[in-house]
Coordinates of N, CA and C and ligand atoms in Angstrom, one line a residue:
M1 N 0.8 -1.1 -0.1 CA -0.1 0.1 0.0 C 0.9 1.2 0.0
R2 N 0.7 2.1 -1.0 CA 1.6 3.3 -1.1 C 0.9 4.5 -0.1
R3 N 1.6 5.1 0.5 CA 1.3 6.1 1.5 C 1.1 7.4 0.7
P4 N 0.0 8.0 0.8 CA -0.2 9.3 -0.1 C 0.8 10.4 0.4
F5 N 1.3 11.1 -0.6 CA 2.3 12.3 -0.4 C 1.8 13.5 -1.1
I6 N 1.5 14.5 -0.3 CA 1.0 15.9 -0.8 C 2.3 16.8 -0.4
A7 N 2.7 17.4 -1.5 CA 3.8 18.5 -1.4 C 3.4 19.8 -2.0
G8 N 3.8 20.7 -1.2 CA 3.5 22.2 -1.8 C 4.7 22.7 -2.4
N9 N 4.6 23.1 -3.7 CA 5.7 23.8 -4.4 C 5.4 25.3 -4.3
W10 N 6.1 26.1 -3.4 CA 5.6 27.5 -3.3 C 6.3 28.3 -4.3
K11 N 7.2 27.9 -5.1 CA 7.9 28.5 -6.3 C 8.4 29.7 -5.7
M12 N 8.5 30.9 -6.5 CA 9.1 32.2 -6.1 C 7.9 33.0 -5.5
N13 N 7.3 32.6 -4.4 CA 6.4 33.4 -3.9 C 6.6 33.6 -2.4
M14 N 5.9 34.3 -1.7 CA 6.0 34.5 -0.3 C 7.1 35.5 0.0
D15 N 6.9 36.2 1.2 CA 8.1 36.9 2.0 C 8.2 36.2 3.2
R16 N 9.2 36.5 4.0 CA 9.7 35.9 5.1 C 8.6 35.6 6.3
A17 N 7.9 36.6 6.5 CA 6.8 36.6 7.4 C 5.6 35.6 7.0
S18 N 5.3 35.9 5.7 CA 4.1 35.0 5.2 C 4.5 33.5 5.1
A19 N 6.0 33.3 4.7 CA 6.3 31.9 4.7 C 6.3 31.2 6.0
I20 N 6.7 32.0 7.0 CA 6.6 31.4 8.3 C 5.1 31.1 8.8
E21 N 4.3 32.0 8.5 CA 2.9 32.0 9.0 C 2.3 30.7 8.2
L22 N 2.5 30.5 7.0 CA 2.1 29.5 6.0 C 2.6 28.0 6.6
A23 N 3.8 28.0 6.8 CA 4.3 26.9 7.4 C 3.8 26.5 8.6
A24 N 3.8 27.4 9.6 CA 3.1 27.2 10.9 C 1.8 26.7 10.8
G25 N 1.1 27.4 9.9 CA -0.3 27.0 9.7 C -0.6 25.6 9.3
V26 N 0.3 25.1 8.3 CA 0.3 23.8 7.8 C 0.6 22.9 8.9
A27 N 1.6 23.1 9.7 CA 2.1 22.4 10.7 C 0.8 22.1 11.8
K28 N 0.3 23.2 12.1 CA -0.8 23.1 12.9 C -2.0 22.2 12.5
A29 N -2.2 22.6 11.3 CA -3.5 22.0 10.6 C -3.3 20.5 10.4
T30 N -2.1 20.0 10.4 CA -1.8 18.5 10.0 C -1.3 17.8 11.2
A31 N -1.6 18.6 12.6 CA -1.1 17.8 13.6 C -1.8 16.5 14.1
D32 N -3.0 16.3 13.7 CA -3.7 14.9 13.9 C -3.8 14.1 12.7
L33 N -3.0 14.5 11.7 CA -3.3 13.8 10.3 C -2.4 12.5 10.5
E34 N -3.2 11.5 9.9 CA -2.5 10.2 9.9 C -2.6 9.6 8.5
D35 N -1.6 8.8 8.1 CA -1.6 8.0 6.9 C -1.3 9.0 5.7
V36 N -0.9 10.2 5.9 CA -0.5 10.9 4.6 C 0.7 11.6 5.0
D37 N 1.7 11.6 3.9 CA 2.8 12.4 4.2 C 2.6 13.9 3.6
V38 N 3.2 14.8 4.2 CA 2.9 16.1 3.8 C 4.4 17.0 3.8
A39 N 4.7 17.8 2.7 CA 5.8 18.5 2.7 C 5.6 19.9 2.1
V40 N 6.3 20.8 2.5 CA 6.3 22.2 1.8 C 7.7 22.4 1.2
C41 N 7.7 23.1 0.1 CA 9.0 23.4 -0.6 C 9.1 24.9 -0.8
P42 N 9.6 25.7 0.2 CA 9.6 27.1 -0.1 C 10.8 27.6 -0.9
P43 N 10.8 28.8 -1.2 CA 12.1 29.3 -1.7 C 13.4 29.1 -0.9
S44 N 14.6 28.8 -1.5 CA 15.6 28.5 -0.5 C 15.9 29.3 0.4
I45 N 15.7 30.6 0.2 CA 16.1 31.7 1.1 C 15.2 31.6 2.5
Y46 N 14.1 30.9 2.4 CA 13.2 30.9 3.5 C 13.3 29.5 4.1
L47 N 14.2 28.6 3.6 CA 14.0 27.1 4.1 C 14.5 27.1 5.6
D48 N 15.5 27.9 6.0 CA 15.7 28.0 7.5 C 14.6 28.3 8.3
A49 N 13.8 29.4 7.9 CA 12.8 29.8 8.7 C 11.5 28.8 8.7
V50 N 11.3 28.0 7.5 CA 10.2 27.3 7.5 C 10.6 25.8 8.2
V51 N 11.8 25.5 8.1 CA 12.2 24.4 9.0 C 12.1 24.6 10.5
S52 N 12.3 25.8 10.9 CA 12.0 26.1 12.3 C 10.6 26.3 12.6
A53 N 9.7 26.8 11.7 CA 8.3 26.9 11.9 C 7.5 25.6 11.9
T54 N 8.2 24.6 11.3 CA 7.6 23.3 11.3 C 8.2 22.3 12.2
K55 N 9.1 22.7 12.9 CA 9.9 21.8 13.9 C 8.9 21.1 14.8
G56 N 9.1 19.8 15.1 CA 8.2 19.1 15.9 C 7.0 18.5 15.3
S57 N 6.7 19.1 13.9 CA 5.6 18.6 13.4 C 5.8 17.4 12.3
E58 N 4.8 16.9 11.8 CA 4.9 15.9 10.8 C 5.2 16.4 9.3
V59 N 5.4 17.8 9.2 CA 5.5 18.4 7.9 C 7.0 18.4 7.4
G60 N 7.3 17.6 6.3 CA 8.6 17.7 5.9 C 8.8 18.9 5.0
V61 N 10.2 19.3 4.8 CA 10.5 20.5 4.0 C 11.5 20.0 2.8
G62 N 11.3 20.7 1.8 CA 12.1 20.3 0.6 C 12.6 21.5 -0.1
G63 N 13.6 21.5 -0.9 CA 14.2 22.5 -1.7 C 13.4 22.3 -3.1
Q64 N 13.5 23.4 -3.7 CA 12.9 23.3 -5.2 C 13.8 23.1 -6.3
N65 N 15.3 22.9 -6.0 CA 16.3 22.7 -6.8 C 17.4 22.6 -6.1
M66 N 18.6 22.3 -6.7 CA 19.9 22.2 -6.2 C 20.8 22.0 -7.3
Y67 N 22.2 22.1 -7.1 CA 23.2 21.9 -8.1 C 23.9 20.5 -7.8
H68 N 24.3 19.8 -8.7 CA 25.0 18.7 -8.5 C 26.3 18.6 -7.8
E69 N 27.0 19.7 -7.9 CA 28.4 19.8 -7.4 C 28.3 19.9 -5.9
P70 N 29.3 19.4 -5.1 CA 29.1 19.4 -3.7 C 29.5 20.7 -3.2
K71 N 30.5 21.4 -3.8 CA 30.9 22.9 -3.3 C 31.7 23.5 -4.3
G72 N 32.0 24.7 -4.2 CA 33.1 25.3 -5.0 C 32.5 26.7 -5.6
A73 N 33.1 26.9 -6.7 CA 32.8 28.4 -7.4 C 31.7 28.2 -8.5
F74 N 30.4 28.1 -7.8 CA 29.2 27.9 -8.6 C 28.2 29.0 -8.1
T75 N 28.5 30.2 -8.4 CA 27.7 31.5 -8.0 C 26.3 31.2 -8.0
G76 N 25.6 31.4 -7.0 CA 24.1 31.5 -6.9 C 23.4 29.9 -6.8
E77 N 24.3 29.1 -6.6 CA 23.8 27.6 -6.5 C 23.8 27.2 -5.1
I78 N 22.9 26.1 -4.9 CA 23.1 25.5 -3.5 C 23.3 24.2 -3.8
S79 N 23.9 23.3 -2.7 CA 24.2 21.9 -2.9 C 23.3 21.1 -2.1
S80 N 23.4 19.9 -2.3 CA 22.6 18.9 -1.8 C 22.9 18.8 -0.2
A81 N 24.3 19.0 0.1 CA 24.6 19.0 1.5 C 24.1 20.0 2.2
M82 N 23.9 21.2 1.6 CA 23.4 22.5 2.1 C 21.8 22.2 2.6
L83 N 21.2 21.6 1.5 CA 19.8 21.4 1.7 C 19.6 20.4 3.0
L84 N 20.4 19.4 3.0 CA 20.4 18.5 4.1 C 20.7 19.2 5.5
D85 N 21.7 20.0 5.5 CA 22.2 20.7 6.6 C 21.1 21.7 7.2
I86 N 20.4 22.2 6.3 CA 19.3 23.1 6.7 C 18.1 22.4 7.3
G87 N 18.0 21.2 7.1 CA 16.9 20.4 7.5 C 15.9 19.9 6.7
C88 N 16.2 19.8 5.4 CA 15.4 19.3 4.3 C 15.5 17.8 4.3
Q89 N 14.2 17.1 3.9 CA 14.2 15.7 3.6 C 14.0 15.6 2.1
Y90 N 13.5 16.5 1.3 CA 13.2 16.4 -0.1 C 13.8 17.4 -0.8
V91 N 13.9 17.0 -2.2 CA 14.2 18.1 -3.1 C 13.5 17.8 -4.4
I92 N 12.9 18.9 -5.0 CA 12.2 18.8 -6.2 C 13.3 18.8 -7.4
L93 N 13.1 17.9 -8.3 CA 14.3 17.9 -9.3 C 13.6 17.8 -10.7
G94 N 14.1 18.6 -11.7 CA 13.6 18.7 -13.1 C 12.2 19.1 -13.2
H95 N 11.8 20.1 -12.3 CA 10.4 20.6 -12.4 C 10.4 21.2 -13.9
S96 N 9.2 21.3 -14.5 CA 9.2 21.7 -15.9 C 9.6 23.2 -16.1
E97 N 9.3 23.9 -15.0 CA 10.0 25.4 -15.1 C 11.5 25.4 -15.1
R98 N 12.1 24.5 -14.5 CA 13.6 24.3 -14.5 C 14.0 23.7 -15.9
R99 N 13.1 22.9 -16.3 CA 13.5 22.3 -17.9 C 13.3 23.3 -18.9
H100 N 12.2 24.2 -18.9 CA 11.8 24.9 -20.0 C 12.3 26.3 -19.8
I101 N 12.2 27.1 -18.7 CA 12.7 28.3 -18.6 C 14.3 28.4 -18.4
F102 N 14.7 27.4 -17.6 CA 16.3 27.5 -17.4 C 17.1 26.5 -18.1
G103 N 16.4 25.7 -19.1 CA 17.1 24.9 -20.0 C 17.7 23.6 -19.4
E104 N 17.3 23.1 -18.2 CA 17.8 21.8 -17.6 C 17.5 20.6 -18.5
T105 N 18.5 19.8 -18.6 CA 18.3 18.6 -19.5 C 18.1 17.4 -18.6
D106 N 17.7 16.3 -19.3 CA 17.5 15.1 -18.5 C 19.0 14.7 -17.7
A107 N 20.0 14.9 -18.7 CA 21.3 14.6 -18.2 C 21.7 15.4 -17.0
D108 N 21.3 16.7 -17.0 CA 21.5 17.5 -15.6 C 20.8 17.1 -14.5
I109 N 19.5 16.7 -14.8 CA 18.6 16.2 -13.7 C 19.1 14.9 -13.2
N110 N 19.6 14.1 -14.0 CA 20.1 12.8 -13.6 C 21.3 12.9 -12.7
K111 N 22.2 13.8 -12.9 CA 23.3 14.2 -12.0 C 22.8 14.5 -10.6
K112 N 21.9 15.4 -10.7 CA 21.3 15.9 -9.3 C 20.6 14.9 -8.5
V113 N 19.9 14.0 -9.4 CA 19.2 12.9 -8.6 C 20.2 12.0 -7.9
K114 N 21.2 11.8 -8.5 CA 22.3 10.8 -8.0 C 22.8 11.5 -6.7
V115 N 23.2 12.6 -6.9 CA 23.9 13.4 -5.6 C 22.9 13.5 -4.5
A116 N 21.6 13.8 -4.9 CA 20.6 14.0 -3.8 C 20.4 12.7 -3.1
L117 N 20.4 11.5 -3.8 CA 20.2 10.2 -3.1 C 21.5 9.9 -2.3
E118 N 22.7 10.3 -2.7 CA 23.9 10.1 -2.0 C 23.8 10.7 -0.6
V119 N 23.3 11.9 -0.6 CA 23.3 12.5 0.8 C 22.1 12.2 1.7
G120 N 21.2 11.4 1.1 CA 19.9 10.9 1.8 C 18.8 11.8 1.6
L121 N 18.7 12.7 0.7 CA 17.6 13.5 0.3 C 16.6 12.8 -0.5
T122 N 15.3 12.8 -0.4 CA 14.4 12.1 -1.2 C 14.1 13.0 -2.6
P123 N 14.5 12.6 -3.7 CA 14.1 13.5 -5.0 C 12.8 13.2 -5.3
I124 N 12.1 14.3 -5.5 CA 10.7 14.3 -6.2 C 11.0 14.7 -7.8
V125 N 11.1 13.8 -8.6 CA 11.6 13.9 -10.0 C 10.3 14.0 -10.9
C126 N 10.3 15.3 -11.5 CA 9.1 15.6 -12.3 C 9.4 15.3 -13.9
V127 N 8.3 14.7 -14.3 CA 8.2 14.5 -15.9 C 6.9 15.0 -16.3
G128 N 6.9 15.3 -17.5 CA 5.6 16.0 -18.2 C 5.6 16.3 -19.6
E129 N 4.7 16.4 -20.3 CA 4.7 16.8 -21.7 C 4.0 18.1 -21.9
T130 N 4.5 18.7 -23.0 CA 3.9 20.1 -23.3 C 2.6 19.7 -24.1
L131 N 1.8 20.8 -24.5 CA 0.5 20.7 -25.1 C 0.7 20.2 -26.5
P132 N 1.8 20.8 -27.3 CA 2.0 20.3 -28.7 C 2.4 18.8 -28.6
E133 N 3.1 18.5 -27.6 CA 3.6 17.1 -27.5 C 2.3 16.1 -27.3
R134 N 1.4 16.6 -26.5 CA 0.2 15.8 -26.3 C -0.5 15.8 -27.5
E135 N -0.7 16.9 -28.3 CA -1.8 16.9 -29.3 C -1.1 16.1 -30.4
S136 N 0.2 16.0 -30.5 CA 0.8 15.2 -31.7 C 1.0 13.6 -31.2
G137 N 0.3 13.3 -30.0 CA 0.4 11.9 -29.5 C 1.7 11.5 -29.1
E138 N 2.4 12.4 -28.5 CA 3.8 12.0 -28.1 C 4.0 11.7 -26.6
T139 N 2.9 11.9 -25.9 CA 2.9 11.9 -24.4 C 3.8 10.9 -23.9
L140 N 3.4 9.6 -24.2 CA 4.1 8.5 -23.6 C 5.6 8.4 -24.0
N141 N 5.9 8.8 -25.2 CA 7.3 8.8 -25.7 C 8.0 9.8 -24.8
V142 N 7.4 10.9 -24.7 CA 8.1 12.1 -23.9 C 8.3 11.6 -22.6
I143 N 7.4 11.1 -21.8 CA 7.4 10.6 -20.4 C 8.6 9.4 -20.4
R144 N 8.6 8.6 -21.3 CA 9.7 7.5 -21.4 C 11.0 8.1 -21.5
T145 N 11.1 9.1 -22.3 CA 12.5 9.7 -22.7 C 12.9 10.3 -21.4
Q146 N 12.0 11.1 -20.7 CA 12.5 11.8 -19.5 C 12.8 10.9 -18.4
F147 N 11.9 9.8 -18.3 CA 12.3 8.8 -17.2 C 13.6 8.2 -17.4
D148 N 13.9 7.7 -18.7 CA 15.1 7.1 -18.9 C 16.3 8.0 -18.7
G149 N 16.2 9.2 -19.1 CA 17.3 10.2 -19.0 C 17.5 10.7 -17.5
S150 N 16.4 11.2 -17.0 CA 16.6 11.7 -15.5 C 16.9 10.6 -14.5
L151 N 16.5 9.4 -14.8 CA 16.7 8.4 -13.7 C 17.6 7.3 -14.2
A152 N 18.6 7.7 -15.1 CA 19.4 6.7 -15.7 C 20.5 6.2 -14.6
G153 N 20.7 5.0 -14.6 CA 21.8 4.3 -13.9 C 21.5 4.3 -12.4
L154 N 20.2 4.3 -12.1 CA 19.7 4.1 -10.5 C 19.7 2.6 -10.1
S155 N 20.3 2.4 -9.2 CA 20.1 0.9 -8.6 C 18.7 0.6 -8.1
D156 N 18.3 -0.7 -7.9 CA 17.0 -1.0 -7.3 C 16.9 -0.2 -6.0
D157 N 17.8 -0.3 -5.2 CA 17.6 0.4 -4.0 C 17.3 1.9 -4.0
D158 N 18.1 2.5 -5.0 CA 17.9 4.0 -5.1 C 16.5 4.3 -5.9
M159 N 16.1 3.3 -6.8 CA 14.8 3.7 -7.4 C 13.7 3.6 -6.4
K160 N 13.9 2.8 -5.3 CA 12.8 2.7 -4.2 C 12.6 3.9 -3.6
K161 N 13.7 4.8 -3.6 CA 13.7 6.0 -2.7 C 13.1 7.2 -3.4
I162 N 12.9 7.1 -4.8 CA 12.4 8.1 -5.6 C 10.9 8.4 -5.4
V163 N 10.5 9.6 -5.5 CA 9.2 10.0 -5.9 C 9.1 10.4 -7.2
I164 N 8.0 10.2 -8.0 CA 7.9 10.7 -9.3 C 6.8 11.6 -9.3
A165 N 6.9 12.8 -10.0 CA 5.8 13.6 -10.1 C 5.5 13.8 -11.6
Y166 N 4.2 13.4 -12.0 CA 3.7 13.7 -13.3 C 3.1 14.9 -13.4
E167 N 3.6 15.8 -14.1 CA 3.0 17.2 -14.3 C 2.9 17.6 -15.7
P168 N 1.8 17.4 -16.4 CA 1.8 17.8 -17.8 C 1.9 19.4 -17.8
V169 N 2.8 19.8 -18.6 CA 3.2 21.1 -18.6 C 2.1 22.2 -18.9
W170 N 1.0 21.7 -19.8 CA -0.1 22.6 -20.2 C -1.0 22.7 -19.0
A171 N -0.9 21.9 -17.9 CA -1.9 22.0 -16.8 C -1.2 22.7 -15.6
I172 N 0.2 23.2 -15.6 CA 0.6 23.9 -14.6 C 0.3 25.3 -14.6
G173 N -0.2 25.7 -13.5 CA -0.7 27.2 -13.3 C -1.7 27.7 -14.4
T174 N -2.2 26.9 -15.1 CA -3.2 27.3 -16.1 C -4.6 27.1 -15.8
G175 N -4.9 26.5 -14.6 CA -6.3 26.1 -14.3 C -6.8 24.9 -15.2
K176 N -6.0 24.5 -16.1 CA -6.5 23.3 -16.8 C -5.9 22.0 -16.1
T177 N -6.7 21.1 -15.8 CA -6.2 20.0 -15.0 C -6.4 18.8 -16.1
A178 N -5.4 18.0 -16.0 CA -5.5 16.6 -16.7 C -7.0 16.0 -16.0
T179 N -7.7 15.5 -16.9 CA -8.7 14.6 -16.4 C -8.2 13.4 -15.5
P180 N -8.9 13.0 -14.6 CA -8.2 11.8 -13.8 C -7.9 10.6 -14.8
Q181 N -8.8 10.6 -15.8 CA -8.5 9.4 -16.8 C -7.1 9.7 -17.6
Q182 N -6.8 10.9 -18.0 CA -5.7 11.4 -18.7 C -4.4 11.0 -17.7
A183 N -4.6 11.6 -16.4 CA -3.5 11.5 -15.6 C -3.3 9.9 -15.2
E184 N -4.3 9.1 -14.9 CA -4.1 7.9 -14.7 C -3.5 6.9 -15.8
E185 N -3.7 7.4 -17.1 CA -3.2 6.8 -18.1 C -1.7 6.7 -18.0
V186 N -1.2 8.1 -17.7 CA 0.3 8.2 -17.7 C 0.9 7.6 -16.4
H187 N 0.2 7.7 -15.4 CA 0.8 7.2 -14.2 C 0.8 5.5 -14.2
L188 N -0.1 5.0 -15.0 CA 0.0 3.4 -15.2 C 1.1 3.2 -16.1
D189 N 1.2 4.1 -17.0 CA 2.4 3.8 -18.1 C 3.7 3.9 -17.2
L190 N 3.9 5.0 -16.4 CA 5.1 4.9 -15.6 C 5.3 3.7 -14.8
R191 N 4.3 3.2 -14.3 CA 4.5 1.9 -13.5 C 5.0 0.8 -14.5
K192 N 4.5 0.7 -15.7 CA 4.8 -0.3 -16.5 C 6.2 -0.2 -16.9
I193 N 6.7 1.2 -17.1 CA 8.1 1.4 -17.4 C 8.9 0.9 -16.2
M194 N 8.5 1.2 -15.0 CA 9.3 0.8 -13.8 C 9.4 -0.8 -13.8
E195 N 8.2 -1.4 -14.1 CA 8.2 -2.9 -14.1 C 9.2 -3.4 -15.1
S196 N 9.4 -2.9 -16.3 CA 10.2 -3.4 -17.3 C 11.6 -3.1 -17.0
C197 N 11.9 -1.9 -16.5 CA 13.3 -1.5 -16.1 C 13.7 -2.0 -14.8
Y198 N 12.9 -2.3 -14.0 CA 13.3 -3.0 -12.6 C 12.6 -4.1 -12.4
N199 N 11.4 -4.0 -11.5 CA 10.7 -5.2 -11.2 C 9.3 -4.8 -10.7
S200 N 8.5 -5.7 -10.5 CA 7.0 -5.5 -10.2 C 7.1 -4.9 -8.6
E201 N 8.0 -5.2 -7.8 CA 8.0 -4.7 -6.4 C 8.2 -3.2 -6.5
I202 N 9.3 -2.8 -7.3 CA 9.7 -1.5 -7.4 C 8.4 -0.7 -7.9
A203 N 7.9 -1.2 -9.2 CA 6.8 -0.6 -9.8 C 5.7 -0.3 -8.9
E204 N 5.4 -1.3 -8.0 CA 4.1 -1.2 -7.1 C 4.5 -0.3 -5.9
S205 N 5.8 0.0 -5.6 CA 6.2 0.7 -4.3 C 6.5 2.3 -4.6
V206 N 6.8 2.6 -5.6 CA 7.3 4.0 -5.9 C 6.0 4.9 -6.1
R207 N 6.0 5.9 -5.3 CA 4.8 6.8 -5.4 C 5.0 7.9 -6.5
I208 N 3.8 7.9 -7.1 CA 3.8 8.9 -8.3 C 2.7 9.9 -8.0
Q209 N 3.2 11.3 -7.8 CA 2.3 12.4 -7.5 C 1.8 12.8 -8.9
Y210 N 0.6 13.4 -8.9 CA 0.2 14.1 -10.1 C 0.3 15.7 -9.8
G211 N 0.7 16.5 -10.7 CA 0.8 17.9 -10.5 C 0.3 18.8 -11.6
G212 N -0.4 19.8 -11.4 CA -1.0 20.7 -12.5 C -2.2 21.1 -12.1
S213 N -2.5 22.3 -11.5 CA -3.8 22.8 -11.1 C -4.5 21.9 -10.3
V214 N -3.8 21.3 -9.3 CA -4.6 20.5 -8.3 C -5.2 21.5 -7.2
K215 N -6.7 21.4 -7.1 CA -7.2 22.2 -6.1 C -8.0 21.3 -5.3
P216 N -8.7 22.0 -4.3 CA -9.5 21.2 -3.1 C -10.6 20.5 -3.9
D217 N -11.3 21.2 -5.0 CA -12.3 20.5 -5.6 C -12.0 19.5 -6.6
N218 N -10.8 19.4 -7.0 CA -10.6 18.3 -8.1 C -9.7 17.3 -7.4
A219 N -9.2 17.6 -6.2 CA -8.1 16.6 -5.6 C -8.7 15.1 -5.3
A220 N -9.9 15.0 -4.7 CA -10.3 13.8 -4.4 C -10.5 12.9 -5.6
E221 N -11.0 13.4 -6.6 CA -11.1 12.6 -7.8 C -9.7 12.0 -8.3
L222 N -8.8 13.0 -8.5 CA -7.5 12.7 -9.1 C -6.8 11.7 -8.1
L223 N -6.9 12.0 -6.7 CA -6.2 11.2 -5.9 C -6.9 9.7 -5.6
G224 N -8.2 9.6 -6.0 CA -8.9 8.4 -6.0 C -8.7 7.4 -7.2
Q225 N -7.7 7.8 -8.1 CA -7.3 6.8 -9.2 C -6.2 6.0 -8.6
P226 N -6.4 4.8 -9.2 CA -5.6 3.6 -8.4 C -4.1 4.0 -8.4
N227 N -3.5 4.6 -9.4 CA -2.1 4.8 -9.6 C -1.6 6.3 -9.1
I228 N -2.5 7.1 -8.8 CA -2.2 8.4 -8.3 C -2.1 8.5 -6.7
D229 N -0.8 8.7 -6.3 CA -0.4 8.4 -5.0 C -0.4 9.8 -4.3
G230 N -0.6 10.9 -4.8 CA -0.3 12.1 -4.1 C -0.4 13.2 -5.1
A231 N 0.0 14.4 -4.6 CA 0.0 15.7 -5.5 C 1.2 16.6 -5.2
L232 N 1.6 17.1 -6.4 CA 2.6 18.3 -6.3 C 1.8 19.5 -6.4
V233 N 1.6 20.2 -5.6 CA 0.7 21.5 -5.7 C 1.4 22.8 -5.6
G234 N 1.2 23.6 -6.6 CA 1.8 24.9 -6.8 C 0.8 25.8 -6.2
G235 N 0.0 26.7 -7.0 CA -0.8 27.7 -6.6 C -1.6 27.5 -5.4
A236 N -2.3 26.3 -5.2 CA -3.3 26.0 -4.2 C -2.5 25.5 -2.9
S237 N -1.1 25.5 -2.9 CA -0.3 25.3 -1.7 C 0.0 26.6 -0.9
L238 N -0.5 27.6 -1.3 CA 0.0 29.0 -0.8 C -1.1 29.5 0.2
K239 N -2.2 28.7 0.3 CA -3.1 29.1 1.4 C -3.3 27.8 2.2
V240 N -3.3 27.9 3.6 CA -3.5 26.8 4.5 C -4.7 26.0 4.1
D241 N -5.8 26.9 3.9 CA -7.2 26.1 3.8 C -7.3 25.2 2.4
D242 N -6.7 25.9 1.4 CA -6.7 25.2 0.1 C -5.9 23.9 0.2
F243 N -4.6 24.1 0.7 CA -3.7 23.0 1.0 C -4.3 21.8 1.7
M244 N -4.9 22.3 2.8 CA -5.7 21.2 3.7 C -6.8 20.5 2.9
G245 N -7.4 21.3 2.0 CA -8.5 20.6 1.3 C -8.0 19.7 0.3
I246 N -6.8 19.9 -0.2 CA -6.2 18.9 -1.2 C -5.8 17.7 -0.2
I247 N -5.1 17.9 1.0 CA -4.8 16.8 1.8 C -6.0 15.9 2.2
A248 N -7.0 16.7 2.5 CA -8.2 15.9 2.8 C -8.8 15.0 1.8
G249 N -8.5 15.3 0.4 CA -8.8 14.5 -0.7 C -7.9 13.3 -0.8
A250 N -6.9 13.2 0.0 CA -6.0 12.2 -0.2 C -6.3 11.0 1.0
K251 N -7.3 11.4 1.6 CA -7.5 10.4 2.9 C -8.7 9.3 2.6
Ligands
LIG1 P1 0.1 24.4 -10.0 O1 1.6 24.0 -10.0 O2 -0.6 23.7 -9.0 O3 0.0 25.9 -9.7 O4 -0.5 24.2 -11.3 C1 2.0 22.7 -9.9 C2 3.5 22.6 -10.0 O5 4.2 23.2 -10.8 O6 4.1 21.8 -9.2

């Protein structure tokens, strides 16, 4: 049985005070929550404050990105060890905004995934097709290419530690959600890929989140699909009530 996992990707939003307030609000609201994992991923500059605000709670904290090198002359970057040091358990890698705005390739993401696993962070690895790719019937090919490239060379043990997020690019921040059937089709395909590249135990145990305009009113139906194990939530993770509405849909 896969435990549902709801993560909030705050992207480049919030100021320090509102980040602390939101994190503390989520920590409080989830105090009696059972059987669901919850994490928040604030901008890196607020990680320290958010780790403090969620201390003693069940809420995990994740970075939104990192660089694969351990240290050195990489102006503006942060390392996996820094994320761990500040108190993170998770790191989002290969988000479509990283891929499409900042030009990250599957090879870049693969290096990051390996380094994150080495230090003990759980990578949330994002895959997803653009609208033209979907319209030309390329969705499953794109997912396969991203899976093969971003997760290349992982051992069975490493693969078990990964969380995958399927995020169709056309559904991110657009208010357009993949239908539960569209999402389920890709999630099932990802499981088949894992079964063929690894084995059925891994295919059955790895959690696959859906992301792309998840809201309180569509969460339960999406999360009710047999192969959707959670959500990576952008806009609706910025308000405690909305985020809690989505978490309620996972129960
Ligand atoms: P959204 O973002 O929920 O605002 O669509 C999701 C994401 O990019 O992770």
